[in-house]
Amino acid sequence: MKTVAGIDIGNSTTEVCIGAFDDRGKLNFLSSASTRTTGTKGTPDNVRGIRTALEAAVQKTGTPRVYPEILLLNEAAPVIGDTAMETITETIIMESSMIGHNPSTPAGVGQAVGEIIGIEHLSQAIQGRDYIVTVPERISYEAAAELLNAVQGMVSVTGAILQRDEAVLVYNRLRRKIPILDEVAKLSQIPEHKQAAVEVALPGQTIHMLSNPYGIATLLNLDAEETRQVMPIAKSLIGKRSAVVIKTPGGNVRENVLPAGEIYISGDSEQTVSIDAGAESIMAAVHEAGTVRDIAGQENSNVGHMLRRIKGGMKNVSGQAESSIRITDILAVDTLAPVQISGALAGETCMEKAVGVAAMVKTSQLPMREIADRLQAELGIEVRVAGVEAVMASMGAMTTPGTKLPLAILDMGGGSTDAALVTEEGRVAVTHQAGAGELVTMLIQTELGLHSRITAERIKRYPLAKVESLFHIRLESGEIRFFEEPLSPRFFGSVVLLEPEEMVRIEEDLTLEQIVDVRRGAKKKVFITNALRALEIVAPEHNLRRVPNVVLVGGSAEDFEIPEMLLEELANYRVLCGRGNIRRTEGPRNAVATGLVMSWWSE
Amino acid sequence: MQTNKPAVHLYTVDETLPAIREICAGMEEEGVPWKILRMDGTARGLAYRAATDSVLESGIGLTAGEVALQMRKVAEDRPLFVFADPTAEQYRMIGANAARAVKKKRFVTVQAG
């Protein structure tokens, strides 16, 4: 009998599988374990993680414990992925010409037009003119209502803008009702004596006059040229529940196109494409370039920094000259990012166009032998470096019930999406594509405007629920779950993530539906695009329809919805696709480690 | 109780307490009706009874130096919020949150005064 351990060092996890061969070569799997990879994949720092995982696997072999006699390390694919974001547009409010936001409780409904005046200057108001009154923080709702009621009949006040959250309180005390907007933080920056239009939407609706250029023209008497100029204002007010537009001569809302970097692709042909052309043009250029030799970015642009950073990272890992390190693929995805508008008076944000980019760097080889030597010295067990990652993964994937050759695997990790296709004769085609779980996380963070990457990562992994009372929550599937003990008031009314051990509150003011949309959209943008790209490369004659069955493996295959999305998409090509179940027990994990153990006997 | 209209109940040991003005402002801004009754007890005890009596299942208990917010069926000794010697902002916040409990909106928080 011979006991063998297969060890797979991935970008994020290190997997171990222990198996024993009897004298006739019959393999019996004993145990497996997984732990976080220590250090960058392919560096001697990995040894610590390997030992932890190995120890855990040995513990699980039962009594008496079985120690492996040979360790097999995979020849890890020498690829590292990284991501970056380039915002393409920015919105600037000139001369405080606009307020548009969603205070939770504005008051009154409809539109009003008038000249801006501070409430303390009402005595200087001129009869026969209409006014919109601004009320600073230091004036209480009672005082404000009293002042406004006092001038009723003498001064025509058509609307009000409050700094505090007291719109309803003022409104309820007014004898003549007007639309009121509140929670405008930088009230003092609103210019006096300018014409302005105020709009508060009906409950449950959004504004319709100020989000329409002709609506603004109607209220503020604009000519054709001025109406053209308010277009960006109208556009940025779409979807708001309340808004103010101020007519200032130089005032405007401008959408700038930021100087985003260019990407230079050298392949069968040379291609140059600007990031601000959008994802479609970038991906077309990548496709046009044919087999990519290397990709570089413009100096001093985000994308330039990112591409340089990942090359530097690989240089440190592999210890090879920079000239032998090349970026062989990028994936660009269009996205929208809520960015705070500069010059905003109430913290307004605007959805700016952005492009998310994942890149992948490749070198000739990782220094696996170094890790093997270190491990051998520390443990006193023979360590071999054996087998190409994709081939091992395919062998492991074959242990999934219901599979046969020819077989394709899609290994969806954190940094890259890899595909391999094994024919009946045992020939293997392999590809590595940039973009996987980490790009999804970045898209979720950007599109939802989340402060923390960790929150985005959790949103990617766990389903959501809405806390509807202290005793029950509604899951995103619509199901209700009850609790015997009341939940903490912190959770009340919030959207929460259902993690295995606990509930985590989403701090940002987002609805469950918004988060679900963004989460599913991000997964589709990255994984469907990449699955199709990768399978097309390894497919016979690059024809997707000739791909046999596909087994999904790797960390992102454990996701609770990605495998179903791919199954649905690939069904269009009549390709059978599903989450792997390695050795009937491991799910999509442990494929490479399992393949390594299996490969030992045949050598 | 003769009639029980939908309202947040505010039970207080003294209906002339100035804090009532702030608490009610909080509820008014959120647009939820309330009802004030004089009653003896502790802030926690009053809040518990108020929440139990309220059709909207939300109640506030107020004494001279303490205020508590409670929702129906939550244990009496575990009020959702309780403040001793509250600031004006905390009173306003208790009112707003009593209303938000009814509207099923997440609670607002203020820095401890």
XYZ file of C-alpha atoms in Angstrom:
716
model
C 0.000 0.000 0.000
C 1.140 3.523 -0.776
C -0.367 6.698 0.682
C -0.269 9.820 -1.474
C -1.347 13.419 -0.820
C -2.224 15.812 -3.626
C -1.758 19.513 -2.877
C -3.289 22.317 -4.923
C -2.222 25.888 -4.227
C -4.788 28.311 -5.576
C -5.039 32.097 -5.520
C -7.261 32.005 -2.467
C -7.333 28.462 -1.033
C -4.935 25.555 -0.623
C -6.559 22.141 -1.028
C -5.280 18.772 0.079
C -6.511 15.277 -0.773
C -5.123 12.051 0.722
C -5.574 8.702 -0.985
C -4.136 5.177 -0.574
C -3.316 2.751 -3.409
C -3.371 -0.989 -2.721
C -0.906 -3.323 -4.409
C -3.083 -3.728 -7.475
C -3.334 0.047 -7.881
C -6.862 0.375 -6.561
C -7.280 3.847 -5.124
C -9.126 4.556 -1.901
C -9.631 8.207 -0.946
C -9.066 8.804 2.757
C -9.687 12.475 3.445
C -9.387 16.070 2.224
C -9.017 19.528 3.694
C -8.883 23.141 2.616
C -7.364 26.283 4.079
C -6.586 29.846 3.036
C -3.469 30.170 0.913
C -0.701 31.897 2.831
C 1.196 34.446 0.772
C 0.994 34.860 -2.994
C 0.347 31.690 -4.950
C 3.604 30.114 -6.090
C 5.885 31.518 -3.361
C 7.601 29.719 -0.452
C 5.193 31.590 1.877
C 2.653 28.972 0.772
C 4.375 26.300 2.892
C 2.674 27.439 6.099
C -0.809 27.040 4.581
C 0.106 23.704 3.027
C 1.196 22.334 6.398
C -2.041 23.522 8.047
C -4.188 21.880 5.369
C -2.097 18.713 5.384
C -2.348 18.413 9.166
C -6.135 18.877 8.981
C -6.437 16.193 6.305
C -4.283 13.765 8.286
C -6.476 14.362 11.366
C -9.493 13.292 9.316
C -8.013 9.963 8.164
C -9.330 8.333 11.348
C -7.599 6.151 13.926
C -4.858 5.275 13.557
C -3.950 8.383 11.569
C -2.443 7.825 8.176
C 0.504 9.933 7.127
C 1.158 10.284 3.396
C 4.444 8.883 2.082
C 4.561 11.130 -0.962
C 3.330 14.665 -1.486
C 2.402 15.795 -4.996
C 2.374 19.516 -5.745
C 0.623 20.731 -8.847
C 2.439 22.745 -11.466
C 0.261 25.777 -10.768
C -0.769 27.757 -13.805
C 1.469 30.802 -13.652
C -1.305 33.382 -13.860
C -2.233 36.234 -11.560
C -5.340 38.342 -12.020
C -6.057 41.887 -10.901
C -8.806 44.438 -11.364
C -9.152 48.208 -11.770
C -11.889 50.740 -12.357
C -11.823 53.790 -14.619
C -14.557 56.389 -14.217
C -15.206 58.000 -17.566
C -17.605 60.816 -16.787
C -17.973 63.292 -13.960
C -20.785 65.687 -13.200
C -20.121 69.150 -11.837
C -22.728 71.605 -10.627
C -21.738 75.157 -11.577
C -22.791 78.038 -9.317
C -25.173 75.979 -7.182
C -27.734 75.746 -9.935
C -29.469 72.615 -8.754
C -30.544 70.511 -5.787
C -32.029 67.119 -6.356
C -32.291 64.536 -3.646
C -34.485 62.127 -1.785
C -35.125 63.352 1.740
C -37.250 60.749 3.531
C -40.031 63.196 4.373
C -40.499 66.248 2.101
C -43.891 67.923 2.400
C -46.590 69.229 0.121
C -46.757 68.341 -3.547
C -46.397 70.060 -6.882
C -44.201 72.761 -8.346
C -43.511 76.334 -7.351
C -41.544 79.161 -8.933
C -40.151 82.225 -7.227
C -37.170 84.327 -6.271
C -34.892 82.842 -3.612
C -34.976 84.745 -0.316
C -33.668 83.926 3.162
C -36.447 83.701 5.760
C -34.767 86.423 7.810
C -34.951 88.809 4.847
C -38.691 88.396 4.268
C -39.278 91.961 5.456
C -37.422 93.207 2.357
C -39.677 91.215 0.046
C -41.451 93.161 -2.671
C -45.207 92.864 -3.140
C -46.353 91.243 -6.325
C -43.338 88.943 -6.594
C -43.277 85.233 -5.831
C -40.662 83.926 -3.396
C -39.078 80.655 -2.447
C -37.856 80.845 1.140
C -34.707 79.223 2.533
C -34.774 78.286 6.234
C -31.422 77.703 7.955
C -30.803 75.239 10.793
C -30.903 77.865 13.552
C -34.589 78.627 12.894
C -36.936 76.127 14.506
C -39.941 74.750 12.674
C -42.280 76.703 14.909
C -40.490 80.000 14.280
C -40.356 79.311 10.549
C -44.078 78.527 10.355
C -44.880 81.612 12.426
C -42.803 83.884 10.166
C -44.386 82.459 7.048
C -47.917 82.718 8.431
C -47.199 86.312 9.500
C -46.424 87.486 5.965
C -49.326 85.594 4.404
C -51.424 87.959 2.310
C -48.545 90.452 2.061
C -45.752 88.409 0.533
C -46.373 85.594 -1.884
C -44.328 82.582 -0.725
C -44.691 79.672 -3.114
C -42.198 77.145 -1.759
C -39.570 76.543 0.927
C -36.187 74.852 1.299
C -35.176 73.686 4.811
C -31.805 72.722 6.187
C -33.242 70.521 8.969
C -35.447 67.458 8.589
C -38.604 69.390 9.482
C -40.559 69.801 6.241
C -43.691 68.088 7.546
C -43.543 69.998 10.834
C -43.449 73.351 9.047
C -46.022 72.273 6.476
C -48.526 71.186 9.127
C -48.349 74.645 10.752
C -48.791 76.690 7.579
C -52.162 78.229 6.839
C -51.345 78.358 3.117
C -49.809 75.064 1.985
C -46.707 75.046 -0.226
C -44.236 72.360 -1.394
C -41.273 72.058 1.024
C -37.925 70.365 0.507
C -35.723 69.562 3.512
C -32.371 68.106 4.619
C -30.367 70.435 2.337
C -27.005 70.415 4.092
C -25.291 73.320 2.357
C -28.240 75.676 2.430
C -26.066 78.772 2.832
C -24.638 78.237 -0.633
C -27.972 78.820 -2.340
C -27.736 82.249 -4.020
C -30.420 84.776 -3.052
C -32.414 86.854 -5.560
C -32.253 84.219 -8.278
C -35.316 82.674 -9.878
C -35.821 79.098 -8.835
C -38.268 76.275 -9.330
C -39.123 73.734 -6.611
C -40.832 70.415 -7.123
C -41.988 67.762 -4.654
C -43.378 64.553 -6.118
C -46.582 62.820 -5.082
C -46.040 60.053 -2.513
C -44.634 56.996 -4.230
C -43.810 58.923 -7.408
C -40.806 60.821 -8.696
C -40.668 64.402 -9.986
C -41.719 64.946 -13.580
C -41.390 68.674 -14.342
C -37.798 69.324 -13.282
C -36.572 66.076 -14.791
C -37.874 67.247 -18.172
C -35.974 70.005 -20.046
C -39.238 71.490 -21.354
C -40.679 71.316 -17.844
C -37.782 73.437 -16.594
C -38.240 75.736 -19.600
C -41.923 76.123 -18.763
C -41.324 76.951 -15.102
C -38.330 79.245 -15.585
C -39.250 80.823 -18.966
C -36.203 79.554 -20.843
C -35.544 80.163 -24.533
C -34.497 77.381 -26.881
C -30.781 77.856 -26.290
C -31.161 77.899 -22.488
C -33.337 74.814 -22.682
C -30.544 72.992 -24.468
C -28.228 73.927 -21.635
C -30.444 72.540 -18.862
C -30.479 69.096 -20.434
C -27.830 67.694 -18.066
C -29.743 69.157 -15.091
C -32.924 67.415 -16.150
C -31.032 64.217 -16.729
C -29.405 64.197 -13.308
C -32.783 64.834 -11.609
C -34.454 61.761 -13.082
C -35.784 59.520 -10.327
C -35.674 62.109 -7.519
C -38.569 62.706 -5.138
C -37.815 66.402 -4.721
C -35.678 68.980 -6.479
C -34.799 72.634 -6.890
C -33.459 74.215 -10.079
C -31.987 77.714 -9.809
C -31.638 79.998 -12.817
C -28.117 81.369 -12.645
C -26.428 82.981 -15.678
C -23.251 80.918 -15.548
C -24.963 78.126 -13.699
C -25.203 74.755 -15.228
C -24.589 71.123 -14.642
C -21.816 69.851 -16.759
C -20.925 66.330 -17.650
C -17.217 66.056 -18.273
C -15.619 63.184 -20.059
C -12.521 62.369 -18.037
C -9.262 61.607 -19.804
C -9.241 57.857 -19.327
C -6.195 55.887 -20.393
C -5.556 54.024 -23.584
C -4.779 50.341 -23.858
C -2.180 49.064 -26.291
C -2.633 45.464 -27.355
C 0.057 43.705 -29.288
C -0.879 40.409 -30.825
C -1.212 39.146 -34.370
C -2.086 42.771 -35.065
C -1.443 45.926 -33.034
C -4.496 47.582 -31.503
C -4.952 50.822 -29.570
C -8.232 51.468 -27.810
C -9.291 54.152 -25.370
C -10.958 53.052 -22.142
C -13.704 55.625 -22.619
C -14.788 53.871 -25.817
C -16.491 51.391 -23.480
C -16.279 47.684 -22.863
C -17.653 46.606 -26.217
C -14.965 48.457 -28.197
C -12.219 47.216 -25.872
C -13.306 43.611 -26.176
C -13.627 44.006 -29.950
C -10.024 45.253 -30.033
C -8.881 42.288 -27.935
C -10.645 39.957 -30.320
C -9.227 41.787 -33.342
C -5.699 41.470 -32.002
C -5.877 37.676 -32.269
C -3.399 35.826 -30.081
C -2.330 38.430 -27.550
C 1.385 38.719 -26.813
C 1.219 41.562 -24.366
C -0.984 44.427 -23.249
C 0.169 47.761 -21.868
C -1.641 50.824 -20.579
C -1.049 54.532 -21.034
C 1.356 56.119 -18.538
C -0.277 57.826 -15.550
C -3.745 56.458 -16.122
C -5.569 54.081 -13.785
C -5.400 51.279 -16.267
C -1.693 51.958 -16.880
C -0.987 51.740 -13.146
C -3.000 48.572 -12.803
C -1.285 46.777 -15.660
C 2.124 47.791 -14.340
C 1.193 46.709 -10.797
C 0.246 43.179 -11.770
C 3.369 42.777 -13.867
C 5.408 43.902 -10.879
C 3.537 41.433 -8.660
C 4.355 38.546 -10.951
C 7.953 39.666 -11.220
C 8.311 39.443 -7.441
C 6.701 36.028 -7.338
C 8.527 34.399 -10.179
C 11.836 36.221 -9.861
C 11.940 36.454 -13.620
C 12.924 39.393 -15.765
C 10.073 41.753 -16.548
C 10.548 41.083 -20.246
C 9.363 37.485 -19.804
C 6.206 38.564 -17.953
C 3.338 39.375 -20.238
C -0.298 40.330 -19.904
C -2.159 37.919 -22.105
C -5.780 38.818 -21.555
C -8.075 41.527 -20.302
C -11.802 41.601 -19.686
C -13.561 44.960 -19.781
C -17.070 45.462 -18.398
C -19.271 48.574 -18.608
C -20.592 49.734 -15.298
C -22.182 52.716 -13.565
C -20.878 54.197 -10.353
C -22.776 56.552 -8.066
C -20.309 59.394 -7.608
C -20.902 62.439 -5.453
C -21.498 65.445 -7.705
C -18.959 68.170 -7.081
C -20.679 71.384 -6.059
C -23.697 69.486 -4.713
C -25.729 71.168 -1.967
C -27.398 68.112 -0.499
C -24.827 65.408 -1.119
C -26.366 64.380 -4.438
C -24.814 61.613 -6.439
C -24.934 60.922 -10.132
C -24.517 57.595 -11.885
C -21.266 58.061 -13.767
C -20.101 55.812 -16.556
C -17.164 53.605 -15.705
C -15.324 50.632 -17.090
C -14.139 47.767 -14.903
C -11.079 45.930 -16.163
C -9.606 42.615 -15.115
C -6.195 41.668 -16.439
C -4.183 38.521 -16.267
C -0.455 38.178 -16.310
C 1.371 35.064 -17.363
C 4.955 33.940 -17.028
C 6.728 30.888 -18.281
C 6.799 29.054 -14.945
C 6.286 29.523 -11.231
C 9.092 28.459 -8.873
C 7.193 25.433 -7.550
C 10.401 23.457 -7.022
C 11.438 25.938 -4.346
C 8.225 25.296 -2.407
C 8.660 21.550 -2.847
C 12.235 21.646 -1.493
C 11.214 23.707 1.510
C 8.340 21.346 2.264
C 10.549 18.281 1.909
C 13.139 19.760 4.272
C 10.535 20.669 6.883
C 8.493 17.450 6.815
C 11.007 14.863 5.723
C 8.541 13.468 3.184
C 9.270 13.110 -0.501
C 7.669 15.991 -2.437
C 7.209 15.901 -6.188
C 6.009 18.587 -8.570
C 3.650 16.817 -10.900
C 1.006 17.514 -13.444
C -0.383 20.546 -15.240
C -3.144 22.229 -13.261
C -5.802 22.041 -15.956
C -5.145 18.354 -16.666
C -5.277 17.511 -12.973
C -8.501 19.483 -12.605
C -10.019 17.536 -15.496
C -9.035 14.216 -13.932
C -10.542 15.303 -10.627
C -13.680 16.581 -12.340
C -14.115 13.160 -13.968
C -14.966 11.745 -10.528
C -18.212 13.704 -10.682
C -21.051 11.215 -11.195
C -22.555 11.324 -14.685
C -19.502 12.518 -16.600
C -17.545 10.925 -19.435
C -14.890 11.912 -21.956
C -14.768 14.130 -23.930
C -15.216 16.565 -21.076
C -14.742 20.299 -20.585
C -14.092 21.943 -17.261
C -14.612 25.550 -16.382
C -12.503 26.494 -13.384
C -13.902 29.693 -11.954
C -11.638 31.123 -9.342
C -10.996 34.538 -7.852
C -8.597 35.998 -10.403
C -9.116 34.031 -13.579
C -11.567 31.797 -15.393
C -9.812 28.778 -16.891
C -11.175 26.222 -19.285
C -9.798 22.846 -20.354
C -11.155 20.337 -22.785
C -10.055 16.706 -22.709
C -10.829 14.548 -25.753
C -11.424 10.799 -25.688
C -7.842 10.319 -26.838
C -6.659 12.314 -23.840
C -5.629 15.414 -25.753
C -6.026 18.581 -23.714
C -6.703 22.176 -24.777
C -6.316 24.837 -22.091
C -7.015 28.565 -21.790
C -6.788 31.155 -19.042
C -9.080 34.193 -19.131
C -8.856 37.364 -17.076
C -11.810 38.135 -14.838
C -13.562 36.067 -12.188
C -14.845 36.453 -8.639
C -12.770 39.494 -7.750
C -14.081 41.479 -10.719
C -17.622 40.613 -9.624
C -16.828 41.952 -6.155
C -15.435 45.155 -7.614
C -18.490 45.684 -9.822
C -20.817 45.154 -6.863
C -18.854 47.619 -4.770
C -18.798 50.236 -7.521
C -22.376 49.984 -8.684
C -23.824 50.069 -5.183
C -21.396 52.752 -4.011
C -20.283 50.620 -1.042
C -17.581 51.923 1.250
C -16.102 48.553 1.980
C -14.853 45.843 -0.309
C -15.676 43.320 2.416
C -19.377 44.198 2.237
C -19.280 43.733 -1.543
C -17.609 40.349 -1.105
C -20.334 39.293 1.341
C -23.100 40.501 -0.956
C -21.598 38.324 -3.668
C -21.630 35.249 -1.442
C -24.776 35.343 0.631
C -28.486 35.721 -0.067
C -30.389 38.722 1.268
C -33.422 39.272 3.426
C -35.508 42.202 4.631
C -36.176 42.471 8.358
C -39.890 43.187 8.424
C -40.450 43.010 12.179
C -38.437 42.093 15.229
C -39.821 38.576 14.909
C -39.678 37.819 11.189
C -37.671 38.401 8.037
C -38.592 38.019 4.374
C -35.983 36.214 2.310
C -35.206 37.382 -1.215
C -37.013 34.277 -2.450
C -40.187 35.603 -0.801
C -40.173 33.049 2.025
C -40.725 34.194 5.603
C -38.578 33.077 8.509
C -39.712 33.575 12.117
C -37.712 34.082 15.283
C -38.655 33.116 18.840
C -36.515 35.830 20.400
C -36.790 39.397 19.092
C -33.967 40.498 16.794
C -31.782 43.417 17.784
C -33.423 46.772 16.929
C -30.333 47.485 14.821
C -31.733 45.142 12.198
C -35.275 46.515 12.157
C -36.346 47.634 8.687
C -32.923 46.841 7.279
C -31.708 44.713 4.430
C -29.497 41.959 5.835
C -27.174 39.280 4.542
C -27.846 35.752 5.716
C -24.431 34.424 6.542
C -24.209 30.869 7.887
C -23.677 31.896 11.518
C -25.050 35.404 11.702
C -27.059 38.161 10.107
C -25.164 41.181 8.771
C -26.843 44.534 8.218
C -26.226 46.489 5.011
C -25.391 49.984 6.247
C -26.012 51.770 2.964
C -29.518 52.941 2.155
C -30.278 50.415 -0.575
C -33.333 48.325 -1.292
C -33.172 44.556 -1.468
C -34.232 44.665 -5.118
C -31.436 47.100 -6.040
C -28.812 44.884 -4.439
C -30.141 41.700 -6.029
C -30.209 43.353 -9.472
C -26.636 44.571 -9.198
C -25.368 41.296 -7.753
C -26.923 39.142 -10.463
C -25.963 41.616 -13.191
C -22.324 41.627 -12.097
C -22.148 37.832 -12.016
C -23.673 37.581 -15.467
C -21.442 40.255 -16.963
C -18.306 38.490 -15.773
C -19.016 34.777 -15.725
C -21.304 34.373 -18.721
C -18.999 36.503 -20.876
C -15.968 34.584 -19.694
C -17.523 31.123 -19.888
C -18.450 31.720 -23.501
C -15.049 33.227 -24.329
C -13.115 30.430 -22.658
C -15.176 27.538 -23.984
C -15.035 28.953 -27.506
C -11.235 28.844 -27.389
C -10.981 25.227 -26.234
C -13.954 23.973 -28.274
C -13.308 21.785 -31.324
C -13.084 24.183 -34.305
C -13.930 26.935 -31.794
C -17.540 25.932 -32.128
C -19.391 26.152 -28.819
C -21.997 23.648 -29.945
C -19.286 21.021 -30.212
C -18.370 21.355 -26.547
C -19.384 18.156 -24.755
C -20.508 18.302 -21.138
C -19.065 21.023 -18.935
C -18.196 20.527 -15.259
C -17.901 23.682 -13.169
C -15.151 23.633 -10.561
C -13.324 26.164 -8.404
C -14.392 28.586 -5.690
C -16.900 30.557 -7.764
C -18.637 27.308 -8.766
C -19.712 27.083 -5.117
C -21.694 30.289 -5.586
C -25.401 29.920 -4.903
C -26.517 31.220 -8.295
C -23.655 31.310 -10.826
C -23.938 27.609 -11.823
C -27.657 28.031 -12.589
C -26.959 31.161 -14.662
C -24.406 29.246 -16.724
C -26.646 26.219 -17.093
C -29.379 28.457 -18.493
C -27.020 30.258 -20.858
C -25.214 27.149 -22.116
C -28.517 25.364 -22.639
C -28.907 27.742 -25.609
C -25.963 25.934 -27.191
C -27.236 22.514 -26.126
C -24.266 22.160 -23.814
C -24.784 20.207 -20.599
C -23.355 22.158 -17.702
C -23.438 21.854 -13.941
C -21.586 22.245 -10.687
C -19.041 19.473 -10.203
C -19.289 17.022 -7.335
C -15.760 15.734 -6.938
C -15.624 12.165 -5.592
C -19.401 12.438 -5.031
C -18.686 14.296 -1.810
C -16.561 17.395 -2.292
C -18.770 19.629 -4.422
C -16.811 21.729 -6.928
C -13.750 21.960 -4.663
C -10.693 19.737 -4.488
C -10.640 18.774 -8.183
C -6.928 19.454 -8.716
C -5.805 17.785 -5.461
C -7.933 14.754 -6.293
C -6.565 14.644 -9.840
C -3.015 14.721 -8.491
C -3.591 11.670 -6.298
C -5.245 9.834 -9.201
C -2.367 10.639 -11.534
C 0.250 9.091 -9.259
C -0.389 5.455 -10.151
C -0.289 6.002 -13.884
C 3.217 7.422 -13.634
C -59.831 52.526 26.835
C -63.006 53.648 25.104
C -61.737 53.843 21.531
C -58.491 52.509 20.191
C -57.642 54.389 17.015
C -54.447 53.505 15.179
C -51.793 55.559 16.956
C -48.455 55.311 18.682
C -49.182 55.434 22.420
C -47.164 57.750 24.629
C -47.686 57.018 28.330
C -46.232 59.560 30.701
C -46.242 60.288 34.407
C -46.811 63.966 33.602
C -48.359 65.290 30.396
C -46.888 68.758 30.949
C -43.283 67.568 30.542
C -41.521 69.717 27.925
C -39.939 66.610 26.394
C -43.341 65.651 24.953
C -43.044 68.485 22.436
C -39.818 67.031 20.962
C -41.087 63.443 20.986
C -44.248 64.443 19.160
C -42.287 66.528 16.642
C -40.384 63.358 15.793
C -43.609 61.444 15.180
C -45.233 64.325 13.306
C -42.346 64.713 10.843
C -42.705 60.998 10.058
C -46.441 61.459 9.610
C -47.675 58.911 12.143
C -50.552 59.720 14.594
C -50.108 59.431 18.352
C -52.069 59.503 21.566
C -50.902 60.675 24.995
C -52.152 59.242 28.318
C -51.126 60.034 31.886
C -50.164 56.965 33.896
C -47.870 56.004 36.767
C -44.841 53.763 36.358
C -41.289 53.539 35.127
C -40.299 54.494 31.590
C -39.800 50.823 30.687
C -43.050 49.707 32.264
C -45.013 52.512 30.621
C -43.449 51.857 27.221
C -44.327 48.169 27.517
C -47.950 48.920 28.358
C -48.166 51.583 25.649
C -46.879 49.181 22.998
C -49.271 46.467 24.206
C -52.243 48.844 24.001
C -51.314 50.464 20.675
C -53.030 49.120 17.561
C -49.817 50.072 15.764
C -47.824 48.028 18.311
C -45.471 50.894 19.117
C -45.289 52.686 22.457
C -43.235 55.246 24.368
C -42.844 55.521 28.143
C -41.777 58.860 29.613
C -40.909 59.882 33.172
C -39.227 63.050 34.400
C -35.733 61.829 33.556
C -36.129 58.768 31.405
C -37.659 57.729 28.106
C -38.087 54.279 26.525
C -39.363 52.960 23.188
C -41.005 49.582 22.948
C -42.729 47.387 20.394
C -45.425 44.872 21.206
C -44.375 41.362 22.276
C -40.839 42.423 23.143
C -39.928 41.630 26.762
C -40.565 44.472 29.204
C -36.976 44.563 30.440
C -35.589 44.795 26.891
C -36.885 48.047 25.402
C -35.683 48.924 21.888
C -34.248 52.222 23.067
C -33.926 53.701 26.521
C -32.260 56.979 27.527
C -31.649 58.509 30.953
C -31.525 62.320 30.980
C -31.998 62.485 27.205
C -30.998 65.421 25.027
C -33.539 67.193 22.812
C -32.150 65.234 19.834
C -32.651 61.941 21.663
C -36.277 62.807 22.469
C -36.840 63.725 18.833
C -35.186 60.478 17.775
C -37.389 58.399 20.102
C -40.454 59.977 18.479
C -39.116 59.445 14.970
C -38.236 55.819 15.705
C -41.620 55.103 17.329
C -43.105 56.229 14.002
C -40.539 54.358 11.933
C -41.362 51.179 13.857
C -44.883 51.537 12.468
C -43.622 52.330 8.948
C -41.186 49.400 9.106
C -38.303 51.696 8.255
C -34.885 51.269 9.774
C -34.278 53.282 12.937
C -32.346 56.536 12.946
C -29.597 56.958 15.506
C -28.136 59.994 17.250
C -24.862 60.428 19.058
C -25.316 60.006 22.802
C -25.744 63.460 24.323
